[in-house]
Amino acid sequence: MEEKKVVLEARNMKKIYNYQTPNEFEALHNINFKVYEGEFVGIMGPSGSGKSTFINNISTIDECTGGNVFINGKNVRAMTANEIGHFRYENLGFIFQDFNLLDTHTMYENIAMPLALAHVSKDKIEARVNELAKEMKIDMLLKKYPNECSGGQRQRASICRALVNNPRIIVADEPTGNLDSVNSSELLKILQELNRNNGVTIVMVTHDALIASYSSRLIYIKDGNIESELVKGESSQDEYFKKIVELNSRESMEILTK
Amino acid sequence: MILKEALRSVRNDLFRAFFFWLTFLLTTVFIFLFFNLSYEIGEEGVMTIVTVFMVIVCTVDIFFVNHFYMTSRAKDLAVRLICGATYTYLSFYLLIQVIFLLLLALPAGIGIGCALMPVINSLLGTSIMITTDAMIRIAVVIGLIIFWILLFNMSFTYKSAASMMFNMQSEMVSGKSNVLTLRGGKKAEKLKRLVLFPLYLVPLLLLVDPLKPSVICTGFCIVIFSVLVDGAWVPYLNDQMDRYITDPYQNIHIGFHRMNVRYMKKNILLVNGSTLFVYALLDQAKGSHVFSVTILLSCCMVSFLMWFAYLFQYTNEQVRRGAKLGTLLHIGYTKEQLNKILRKEVFSIYGTTLLFFAIVFVPVTASHLSRAAITLPQLALVGGCYLIPLTICMVVSLRFYNRVVDHIKTVR
């Protein structure tokens, strides 16, 4: 059986805010976690559990206080600033809840930014941006500025920017947080297709059980620890969704009965 | 209770409150000095123009700063509104803040004005005294300014829904250029640019005629500038963006600069237009020492006041942009690269402002020198009063960005 490649690994990862001050707070406690190539991993947990801290630390956005993070076998802590920058635009694509598009640049210019960093030629930039924009149905909006577009359109542009360099790993932090149900469903289908057809690894934080049911594996974080794990396996999305709801309810009941 | 809350609000946003107070202070000083001067010297010709212009500029500046102070309060007001505050409560809440800052600024402004009167007298070779009539006029003007500020603020709270105030951001500029839209695509746009850029220089040709007052050409240039920005400068930057899309530094820098030019257009117009307009009046002094010195002093005061408002406006944009800079780090830029881009951005916007000023300033100066309307030391004074605040503002903006980048939470 072919051994799956580990694309993302956290070893004894610890995150302490306000380290060595009176307000010290340990948000993550010695997390050990692996993501295999081609997985779609969902991360859930109650508010303040450390989901965003977890995803920020495994995706180079933040630096962990203790332990190590390996992406494609490379230790992030051992990289220089330039290496990390280089590494980000080559390997990672980010999708955020609040889109994080620059309103000083048009939709086209926003999507093209990672390609400029990768020193891609102008023709190839144009071809790639137009190709993705057509796929995401925002090709008519490329000359507009983000503030002239709807939330759904901005999130599509954000996805285009995340995908434009053909990253191997997509990190999404509550990508449907600011979208209505129709746009949320469309976005998740896009991510699911990318994962199934293109083998892109996706790590997604969400608080919504329905959104989480699009994943193939679910990690439940509570109080800075990985509390439970669910694997979809051969289950249908409905069955998987029910298991997720049951897990959430169980965790909530535990808090209520304390 | 409401008094305590209002004063706490001022204390919590000391930065903006300080700017607002300082604007009130400077405006009081300038209005005080000019009304006393004009009352004594006489309201003839150029003196009237200068006084009226100074009052208008000071008033516009206060309204500008007040607008930004109000929009910065929007979220605060929205929270109070949804907690059950009435329109009357909000009006008093704002009134107390404005009156508090005014009460701190007015006596200080009049005190500084009184202290400066002997200095002004020695510069002008006059013995102007502070008169009751002049003080009455000053009170009327400042009273009117306060009245209009209060009216604006009350209408702001009355008309703005809580949801709108929650989401209120700095003024967003549309990406589209609506100026003189031509059919014919890119060629037509290029033609428009070829016409508009030289059009900015055409009024300066009028300076060749010694009978034509410089102020007319300067006025035309000021009007054309506002068309030039949207009609030619921004489309030019769009072309540059297209050209440099593959350059990771240039494409970010051009995007930032393009937004800055549109966002700061009014301030560029104010700082350049008002300084140049007053400066251009020098050839109307007709050899009168009193008028020349008054005009030069006005020029310097206007320049300082307008640069002050410029810095306030630009800092607001920097704060808004600072929140988005983390995105560039996530894409793959390093902090060092970001610092380089932001430094270039600051130099560009201040450089652009200086460039548009210099294009008019140089020919007008040549005209003044040829008409013996200005001496070299006076020229150095005017130049210094423009360049010194420009440099200070630029340094403040650079340091602000350095602090913003340092505070962005990310790996290296």
XYZ file of C-alpha atoms in Angstrom:
670
model
C 0.000 0.000 0.000
C 1.345 3.356 -1.023
C 2.367 5.367 2.010
C 0.796 8.787 1.989
C 3.141 11.751 2.092
C 2.954 14.012 5.141
C 2.647 17.599 3.901
C 2.080 19.290 7.217
C 3.249 18.214 10.651
C 3.200 19.782 14.082
C 5.447 18.181 16.737
C 4.886 19.169 20.362
C 3.589 22.508 19.148
C 2.931 24.981 21.922
C 1.711 28.571 21.721
C 1.912 30.924 24.667
C 0.618 34.496 24.345
C 2.306 37.272 26.340
C 5.161 34.885 27.061
C 7.184 35.708 30.180
C 4.778 38.444 31.275
C 2.216 38.457 34.102
C -0.555 37.886 31.512
C 0.960 34.705 30.082
C -1.627 32.408 28.478
C -0.985 28.994 26.935
C -3.361 28.731 23.983
C -2.044 25.442 22.553
C -0.591 22.583 24.611
C 1.921 20.244 22.971
C -0.054 19.511 19.831
C 1.034 16.609 17.650
C -0.715 16.597 14.326
C -0.188 15.397 10.752
C -1.890 16.272 7.480
C -1.370 13.903 4.563
C -1.203 14.910 0.928
C -4.611 15.262 -0.675
C -6.550 15.410 2.588
C -9.357 17.827 3.310
C -9.101 18.473 7.034
C -11.716 20.405 8.963
C -10.928 21.970 12.322
C -13.761 22.667 14.723
C -14.087 23.733 18.299
C -15.887 26.172 20.581
C -14.966 29.865 20.636
C -11.601 30.449 22.247
C -10.562 26.816 21.874
C -7.500 27.709 19.829
C -8.666 26.857 16.288
C -7.386 30.035 14.660
C -4.218 29.948 16.786
C -3.682 26.374 15.643
C -4.142 27.132 11.970
C -2.043 30.312 12.164
C 0.821 28.396 13.734
C 0.817 25.512 11.303
C 0.617 27.789 8.267
C 3.561 30.193 9.020
C 1.269 33.130 9.826
C 2.355 32.918 13.458
C 5.382 31.412 15.200
C 4.864 28.778 17.865
C 6.476 29.268 21.258
C 7.583 25.661 21.515
C 7.840 22.605 19.306
C 8.230 22.535 15.538
C 6.163 22.798 12.401
C 7.192 20.993 9.222
C 5.706 21.798 5.810
C 6.684 19.407 3.023
C 9.433 18.165 5.306
C 10.933 21.617 5.935
C 11.131 23.017 9.441
C 9.515 26.446 9.384
C 11.518 27.688 12.382
C 14.772 27.006 10.556
C 13.836 29.215 7.604
C 14.917 32.814 7.131
C 12.372 35.560 6.425
C 13.095 35.449 2.692
C 12.801 31.667 2.633
C 9.445 31.838 4.383
C 8.154 34.458 1.930
C 9.369 32.363 -0.970
C 7.903 29.273 0.610
C 4.482 30.903 1.106
C 3.909 31.951 -2.461
C 5.188 28.638 -3.797
C 3.392 26.249 -1.494
C 0.564 27.925 0.380
C -2.706 29.592 -0.495
C -4.702 31.480 2.162
C -8.426 32.124 2.290
C -9.744 34.288 5.121
C -13.172 35.071 6.492
C -12.850 38.757 5.654
C -11.345 38.138 2.204
C -8.275 40.334 2.849
C -8.176 41.795 -0.632
C -6.324 45.078 -1.053
C -8.854 47.774 -1.920
C -6.065 49.800 -3.545
C -5.879 47.224 -6.353
C -8.416 45.882 -8.820
C -9.635 42.282 -8.599
C -7.221 41.385 -11.428
C -4.272 42.980 -9.661
C -5.145 41.289 -6.367
C -5.268 37.852 -7.974
C -2.015 38.456 -9.884
C 0.050 39.402 -6.811
C 1.477 35.955 -5.962
C 2.449 35.464 -9.605
C 4.419 38.712 -9.572
C 6.343 37.409 -6.561
C 7.059 34.216 -8.471
C 8.408 36.339 -11.375
C 5.963 34.899 -13.883
C 5.809 36.633 -17.275
C 3.009 39.069 -18.093
C 1.392 36.805 -20.714
C 1.300 33.871 -18.340
C -0.112 36.064 -15.575
C -2.880 37.242 -17.870
C -3.673 33.736 -19.036
C -3.683 32.248 -15.551
C -5.751 35.034 -13.956
C -8.328 34.954 -16.757
C -8.514 31.155 -16.581
C -9.201 31.155 -12.854
C -11.568 34.117 -12.997
C -13.634 32.328 -15.660
C -13.743 29.188 -13.518
C -14.899 31.228 -10.524
C -17.329 33.232 -12.700
C -15.796 36.617 -11.887
C -14.169 37.270 -15.274
C -16.452 40.280 -15.856
C -15.350 41.838 -12.580
C -11.591 41.859 -13.030
C -11.347 45.604 -13.618
C -13.466 46.439 -10.597
C -12.184 47.240 -7.140
C -13.115 44.953 -4.222
C -15.376 47.586 -2.636
C -17.442 47.582 -5.844
C -18.165 43.846 -5.565
C -20.338 41.714 -3.319
C -19.014 39.513 -0.517
C -19.412 36.367 -2.578
C -17.535 37.905 -5.507
C -14.732 39.064 -3.223
C -14.394 35.645 -1.691
C -14.174 34.114 -5.171
C -11.379 36.560 -5.978
C -9.733 35.565 -2.726
C -9.923 31.911 -3.770
C -8.449 32.774 -7.170
C -5.537 34.501 -5.435
C -5.051 31.487 -3.184
C -4.996 29.131 -6.184
C -3.169 31.221 -8.749
C 0.250 29.746 -7.961
C -1.053 26.167 -7.890
C -0.290 25.740 -4.188
C -0.165 22.276 -2.741
C -1.779 23.366 0.513
C -4.731 25.705 1.020
C -5.320 27.137 4.479
C -8.819 28.515 5.030
C -9.900 30.289 8.217
C -13.713 30.464 8.371
C -13.944 31.031 4.603
C -17.761 31.073 4.643
C -18.045 33.295 7.727
C -19.192 36.350 5.765
C -21.157 34.573 3.042
C -24.804 33.661 2.662
C -25.843 30.004 2.416
C -25.874 29.892 -1.400
C -22.386 31.343 -1.740
C -21.129 29.203 1.149
C -22.370 26.048 -0.521
C -20.816 27.048 -3.857
C -17.491 27.865 -2.225
C -17.340 24.519 -0.447
C -18.145 22.657 -3.644
C -15.263 24.466 -5.322
C -12.907 23.485 -2.509
C -14.159 19.913 -2.572
C -13.586 19.677 -6.335
C -10.072 21.088 -5.972
C -9.349 18.480 -3.354
C -10.834 15.554 -5.283
C -9.800 16.412 -8.835
C -6.532 18.279 -8.303
C -5.325 16.604 -5.113
C -4.919 19.933 -3.306
C -4.538 19.552 0.463
C -6.985 21.735 2.354
C -6.961 22.665 6.035
C -10.099 24.577 6.990
C -11.296 26.083 10.264
C -15.037 26.311 10.725
C -17.600 26.447 13.487
C -20.373 25.212 11.200
C -21.088 21.464 11.202
C -22.563 21.566 7.703
C -19.461 23.274 6.317
C -17.252 20.811 8.208
C -19.101 17.897 6.582
C -17.382 18.728 3.278
C -14.067 17.616 4.796
C -12.670 14.083 4.826
C -11.301 14.295 8.369
C -12.315 16.437 11.302
C -10.220 17.555 14.250
C -12.042 18.828 17.316
C -10.009 21.261 19.397
C -10.948 22.205 22.919
C -8.984 24.327 25.385
C -5.839 24.133 23.270
C -5.840 20.346 22.891
C -6.967 17.999 20.123
C -9.944 16.459 21.866
C -11.351 14.177 19.180
C -10.924 13.149 15.599
C -13.481 11.970 13.054
C -12.753 10.326 9.736
C -15.399 10.361 7.023
C -14.161 7.171 5.387
C -16.874 5.533 3.318
C -19.766 7.399 5.015
C -21.980 9.663 2.982
C -21.927 13.392 3.636
C -25.252 13.110 5.501
C -23.935 10.408 7.820
C -20.695 12.300 8.360
C -22.644 15.470 9.115
C -24.702 13.621 11.740
C -21.532 12.294 13.369
C -20.151 15.857 13.496
C -23.365 17.182 15.038
C -23.278 14.345 17.585
C -19.672 15.152 18.441
C -20.503 18.838 18.884
C -23.543 18.044 21.017
C -21.551 15.621 23.167
C -18.886 18.240 23.776
C -21.510 20.891 24.545
C -23.326 18.546 26.969
C -20.066 17.934 28.784
C -19.713 21.661 29.379
C -23.346 21.966 30.515
C -23.168 19.062 32.956
C -19.946 20.301 34.601
C -22.712 61.157 33.538
C -22.884 62.422 29.951
C -20.120 64.933 30.695
C -17.887 62.197 32.094
C -18.565 59.919 29.111
C -17.886 62.689 26.599
C -14.608 63.663 28.226
C -13.568 60.019 28.471
C -14.202 59.695 24.757
C -11.868 62.633 24.114
C -9.216 61.067 26.339
C -9.512 57.667 24.611
C -8.819 59.190 21.219
C -6.206 61.700 22.258
C -4.482 61.650 18.894
C -7.514 62.883 16.926
C -8.657 65.171 19.725
C -5.226 66.803 19.735
C -5.388 67.412 15.976
C -8.858 68.870 16.305
C -7.760 71.115 19.170
C -4.640 72.230 17.316
C -6.683 73.105 14.239
C -9.047 75.214 16.367
C -6.063 76.862 17.993
C -4.307 77.763 14.753
C -7.541 78.943 13.169
C -8.252 81.208 16.146
C -4.746 82.660 15.958
C -4.978 83.339 12.219
C -8.478 84.801 12.317
C -7.504 86.963 15.317
C -4.392 88.300 13.598
C -6.049 88.924 10.251
C -9.113 90.667 11.557
C -7.006 93.004 13.658
C -4.688 93.630 10.722
C -7.436 94.270 8.190
C -9.344 96.498 10.626
C -6.324 98.689 11.154
C -4.699 98.620 7.738
C -7.967 99.128 5.939
C -10.149 96.939 3.858
C -8.800 97.801 0.483
C -8.072 95.648 -2.480
C -5.566 92.964 -1.680
C -6.031 93.141 2.084
C -9.696 92.238 1.717
C -8.891 89.363 -0.603
C -6.257 88.004 1.774
C -8.469 88.302 4.854
C -11.494 86.742 3.208
C -9.358 83.977 1.745
C -7.731 83.242 5.101
C -11.123 83.032 6.802
C -12.439 80.696 4.094
C -9.340 78.479 4.242
C -9.433 78.283 8.034
C -13.157 77.481 7.979
C -12.758 74.780 5.320
C -9.897 73.286 7.284
C -11.954 73.102 10.468
C -14.836 71.464 8.612
C -12.439 68.918 7.134
C -10.949 68.029 10.489
C -14.404 67.990 12.103
C -15.639 65.545 9.455
C -12.808 63.143 10.246
C -13.289 63.544 13.951
C -16.982 62.681 13.550
C -16.434 59.657 11.332
C -13.842 58.370 13.791
C -16.575 58.619 16.455
C -19.073 56.721 14.308
C -18.602 53.350 15.975
C -18.713 54.913 19.443
C -21.983 56.660 18.558
C -23.432 53.506 16.996
C -22.759 51.484 20.157
C -24.472 54.151 22.284
C -27.393 54.276 19.877
C -28.048 50.556 20.088
C -27.696 50.719 23.873
C -30.635 53.116 23.910
C -29.150 56.611 23.653
C -31.501 59.198 22.212
C -30.740 61.686 19.506
C -30.644 64.443 22.151
C -28.135 62.470 24.214
C -25.861 61.954 21.199
C -26.103 65.608 20.205
C -25.082 66.724 23.705
C -22.409 64.023 23.784
C -20.800 65.510 20.667
C -21.496 69.103 21.694
C -19.609 68.635 24.967
C -16.566 67.244 23.176
C -16.471 70.078 20.631
C -17.053 72.788 23.245
C -14.415 71.261 25.537
C -11.784 71.333 22.804
C -12.878 74.821 21.811
C -12.665 76.131 25.374
C -9.107 74.837 25.517
C -8.234 76.314 22.124
C -9.921 79.739 22.142
C -8.159 81.440 25.064
C -4.852 79.847 24.043
C -5.368 81.035 20.455
C -6.219 84.583 21.493
C -3.296 84.582 23.931
C -0.896 83.478 21.196
C -2.430 86.054 18.856
C -1.880 88.813 21.402
C 1.680 87.626 21.979
C 2.341 87.668 18.242
C 0.936 91.187 17.686
C 4.188 92.951 18.691
C 6.108 90.613 16.366
C 3.719 91.392 13.517
C 3.980 95.100 14.267
C 7.764 94.988 14.114
C 7.686 93.053 10.830
C 5.178 95.426 9.259
C 6.539 98.574 10.831
C 3.091 99.381 12.214
C 1.571 99.862 15.658
C -1.651 97.930 15.378
C -3.634 97.679 18.590
C -6.256 95.112 19.452
C -9.636 96.810 19.152
C -13.075 95.906 20.453
C -14.605 96.057 16.984
C -12.077 93.588 15.648
C -12.749 91.291 18.614
C -16.486 91.457 17.894
C -15.884 90.453 14.278
C -13.657 87.601 15.408
C -16.315 86.422 17.855
C -18.939 86.519 15.095
C -16.796 84.486 12.665
C -15.785 81.899 15.255
C -19.361 81.747 16.516
C -20.586 81.024 12.984
C -17.958 78.301 12.559
C -19.038 76.657 15.823
C -22.698 76.936 14.826
C -22.098 75.178 11.501
C -19.950 72.471 13.121
C -22.701 71.748 15.619
C -25.301 71.677 12.862
C -23.209 69.234 10.801
C -22.606 67.007 13.797
C -26.242 66.962 14.812
C -27.368 66.135 11.293
C -24.723 63.384 11.200
C -26.200 61.700 14.264
C -29.771 62.291 13.119
C -29.382 60.903 9.626
C -26.969 58.052 10.255
C -28.455 54.674 11.094
C -26.573 52.610 13.667
C -25.708 49.966 11.067
C -24.207 52.594 8.794
C -22.139 54.072 11.610
C -20.853 50.613 12.595
C -19.543 50.067 9.096
C -18.382 53.593 8.470
C -14.921 53.691 7.080
C -12.705 56.398 5.762
C -14.028 57.830 2.535
C -13.682 55.167 -0.148
C -12.779 56.439 -3.544
C -14.370 54.846 -6.563
C -11.970 53.191 -8.960
C -13.628 54.685 -12.010
C -12.534 57.851 -13.679
C -15.615 59.819 -14.708
C -13.792 62.817 -16.032
C -14.245 63.595 -19.694
C -15.001 60.024 -20.658
C -14.187 59.587 -24.312
C -15.207 56.893 -26.741
C -12.434 55.235 -28.659
C -10.796 53.105 -25.987
C -7.111 53.358 -25.110
C -6.167 55.730 -27.920
C -8.783 58.225 -26.826
C -7.606 57.955 -23.214
C -4.008 58.591 -24.285
C -5.134 61.618 -26.284
C -6.995 62.955 -23.269
C -3.820 62.637 -21.216
C -1.754 64.418 -23.893
C -4.186 67.315 -23.715
C -4.743 67.532 -19.970
C -1.124 67.477 -18.802
C -0.060 70.492 -20.919
C -3.378 72.204 -20.088
C -2.124 72.464 -16.510
C 0.782 74.568 -17.819
C -1.106 76.744 -20.316
C -2.439 79.305 -17.779
C 1.154 79.964 -16.729
C 1.774 81.430 -20.179
C -0.367 84.339 -19.044
C 2.474 85.279 -16.687
C 4.394 86.541 -19.705
C 2.079 89.551 -19.748
C 3.184 91.792 -16.839
C -0.276 93.340 -16.655
C -1.916 90.030 -15.884
C -2.074 89.303 -12.151
C -0.419 85.992 -11.271
C -3.427 85.083 -9.196
C -5.548 84.556 -12.329
C -3.154 81.992 -13.825
C -2.739 80.313 -10.467
C -6.505 80.104 -10.115
C -6.800 78.406 -13.505
C -4.048 75.938 -12.633
C -5.833 75.031 -9.421
C -9.063 74.341 -11.301
C -7.321 72.260 -13.959
C -5.455 70.243 -11.324
C -8.664 68.704 -10.026
C -9.527 67.537 -13.535
C -5.957 66.428 -14.211
C -5.826 63.930 -11.353
C -8.807 61.823 -12.411
C -8.580 62.566 -16.117
C -4.896 62.001 -16.741
C -2.786 61.132 -13.717
C -4.780 58.112 -12.517
C -5.176 56.644 -16.052
C -1.415 57.104 -16.460
C -0.895 55.132 -13.257
C -3.282 52.449 -14.554
C -1.052 52.116 -17.630
C 2.017 51.905 -15.429
C 0.330 49.180 -13.396
C -0.310 47.241 -16.592
C 3.340 47.649 -17.533
C 4.734 46.676 -14.143
C 2.269 43.960 -13.162
C 5.110 41.423 -13.118
C 7.238 43.498 -10.727
C 6.282 42.572 -7.136
C 7.484 45.900 -5.714
C 6.200 48.216 -8.387
C 2.756 46.716 -8.698
C 2.060 47.169 -4.980
C 3.633 50.624 -4.939
C 1.691 51.843 -7.992
C -1.586 50.550 -6.524
C -0.942 52.343 -3.225
C 0.142 55.531 -4.965
C -2.876 55.492 -7.264
C -5.224 55.243 -4.271
C -3.256 57.918 -2.385
C -3.520 60.376 -5.259
C -7.300 59.971 -5.445
C -7.788 59.957 -1.701
C -5.507 62.945 -1.074
C -6.619 64.960 -4.112
C -8.577 67.485 -2.044
C -5.736 67.925 0.407
C -3.165 68.335 -2.355
C -5.467 70.943 -3.852
C -5.896 72.700 -0.530
C -2.240 72.802 0.481
C -0.950 73.738 -2.957
C -3.864 75.847 -4.104
C -4.163 77.982 -1.003
C -0.401 78.549 -0.650
C 0.003 79.375 -4.331
C -3.083 81.583 -4.441
C -1.890 83.770 -1.584
C 1.683 83.747 -2.929
C 0.466 84.861 -6.322
C -1.165 87.924 -4.739
C 2.288 89.369 -4.058
C 2.351 91.173 -7.382
C -0.776 93.055 -6.231
C 1.011 94.505 -3.205
C 2.277 97.251 -5.531
C 5.371 97.988 -3.526
C 3.562 98.347 -0.212
C 5.724 96.838 2.514
C 2.731 96.251 4.778
C 0.798 94.370 2.100
C 3.834 92.321 1.020
C 4.668 91.205 4.523
C 0.993 90.462 5.271
C 0.750 88.320 2.162
C 3.982 86.495 2.973
C 2.832 85.817 6.521
C -0.524 84.570 5.195
C 1.295 82.312 2.792
C 3.325 80.794 5.607
C 0.339 80.397 7.943
C -1.834 78.813 5.277
C 0.938 76.425 4.336
C 1.381 75.233 7.932
C -2.359 74.879 8.502
C -2.957 72.964 5.279
C 0.004 70.634 5.794
C -1.376 69.881 9.203
C -4.725 68.844 7.715
C -2.840 66.896 5.011
C -0.989 64.867 7.633
C -4.209 64.174 9.533
C -5.965 62.926 6.410
C -3.032 60.818 5.248
C -2.571 59.267 8.679
C -6.226 58.169 8.588
C -5.541 56.386 5.307
C -2.358 54.853 6.713
C -4.298 53.468 9.676
C -6.884 51.940 7.327
C -4.227 50.498 5.048
C -2.160 49.222 7.947
C -4.952 46.801 8.815
C -4.546 45.166 5.392
C -0.750 44.960 5.240
C -0.756 41.543 6.888
C -2.302 40.232 3.664
C 0.897 40.987 1.767
C 2.905 39.052 4.323
C 0.552 36.087 3.938
C 0.992 36.179 0.168
C 4.759 35.960 0.544
C 6.242 39.413 1.028
C 8.689 39.832 3.893
C 8.585 42.727 6.378
C 11.729 44.128 4.809
C 10.095 44.188 1.371
C 6.998 45.756 2.847
C 9.031 48.510 4.507
C 10.716 49.235 1.183
C 7.358 49.510 -0.604
C 5.850 51.733 2.078
C 8.862 54.061 2.121
C 8.503 54.476 -1.605
C 4.778 55.100 -1.191
C 5.368 57.932 1.274
C 8.058 59.547 -0.902
C 5.767 59.256 -3.926
C 2.737 61.007 -2.481
C 4.731 63.816 -0.907
C 6.855 64.058 -4.025
C 3.761 64.284 -6.219
C 2.362 67.051 -4.024
C 5.655 68.922 -4.252
C 5.863 68.419 -8.019
C 2.436 69.936 -8.691
C 3.329 72.815 -6.403
C 6.688 73.430 -8.065
C 5.207 73.446 -11.579
C 3.228 76.576 -10.697
C 5.536 78.018 -8.030
C 8.590 78.325 -10.274
C 6.999 80.370 -13.073
C 5.064 82.516 -10.606
C 8.312 83.188 -8.713
C 10.043 84.100 -11.968
C 7.194 86.504 -12.671
C 7.403 88.013 -9.177
C 11.168 88.435 -9.456
C 10.841 90.100 -12.835
C 8.255 92.535 -11.370
C 10.406 93.038 -8.228
C 7.449 91.853 -6.174
C 9.641 89.608 -3.995
C 13.179 89.568 -2.655
C 15.363 86.493 -2.302
C 15.112 86.307 1.508
C 11.296 86.495 1.210
C 11.416 83.746 -1.406
C 13.476 81.611 0.957
C 10.879 82.230 3.682
C 7.967 81.097 1.494
C 9.923 78.100 0.222
C 10.918 77.166 3.747
C 7.348 77.478 5.019
C 6.266 74.953 2.401
C 9.219 72.550 2.543
C 9.701 72.415 6.324
C 6.166 71.210 7.171
C 6.320 68.877 4.133
C 9.495 67.289 5.498
C 8.093 67.017 9.021
C 4.882 65.396 7.739
C 6.875 62.987 5.588
C 9.055 61.918 8.506
C 5.979 61.427 10.729
C 4.307 59.317 8.015
C 7.422 57.165 7.573
C 7.751 56.549 11.286
C 4.065 55.710 11.518
C 4.371 53.036 8.838
C 7.486 51.589 10.501
C 5.498 51.175 13.692
C 2.550 49.604 11.860
C 4.755 47.023 10.104
C 6.601 46.175 13.325
C 3.310 45.438 15.031
C 1.954 43.095 12.358
C 1.744 39.693 13.982
C 3.375 37.171 11.725
C 6.468 35.057 11.409
C 9.425 37.354 10.794
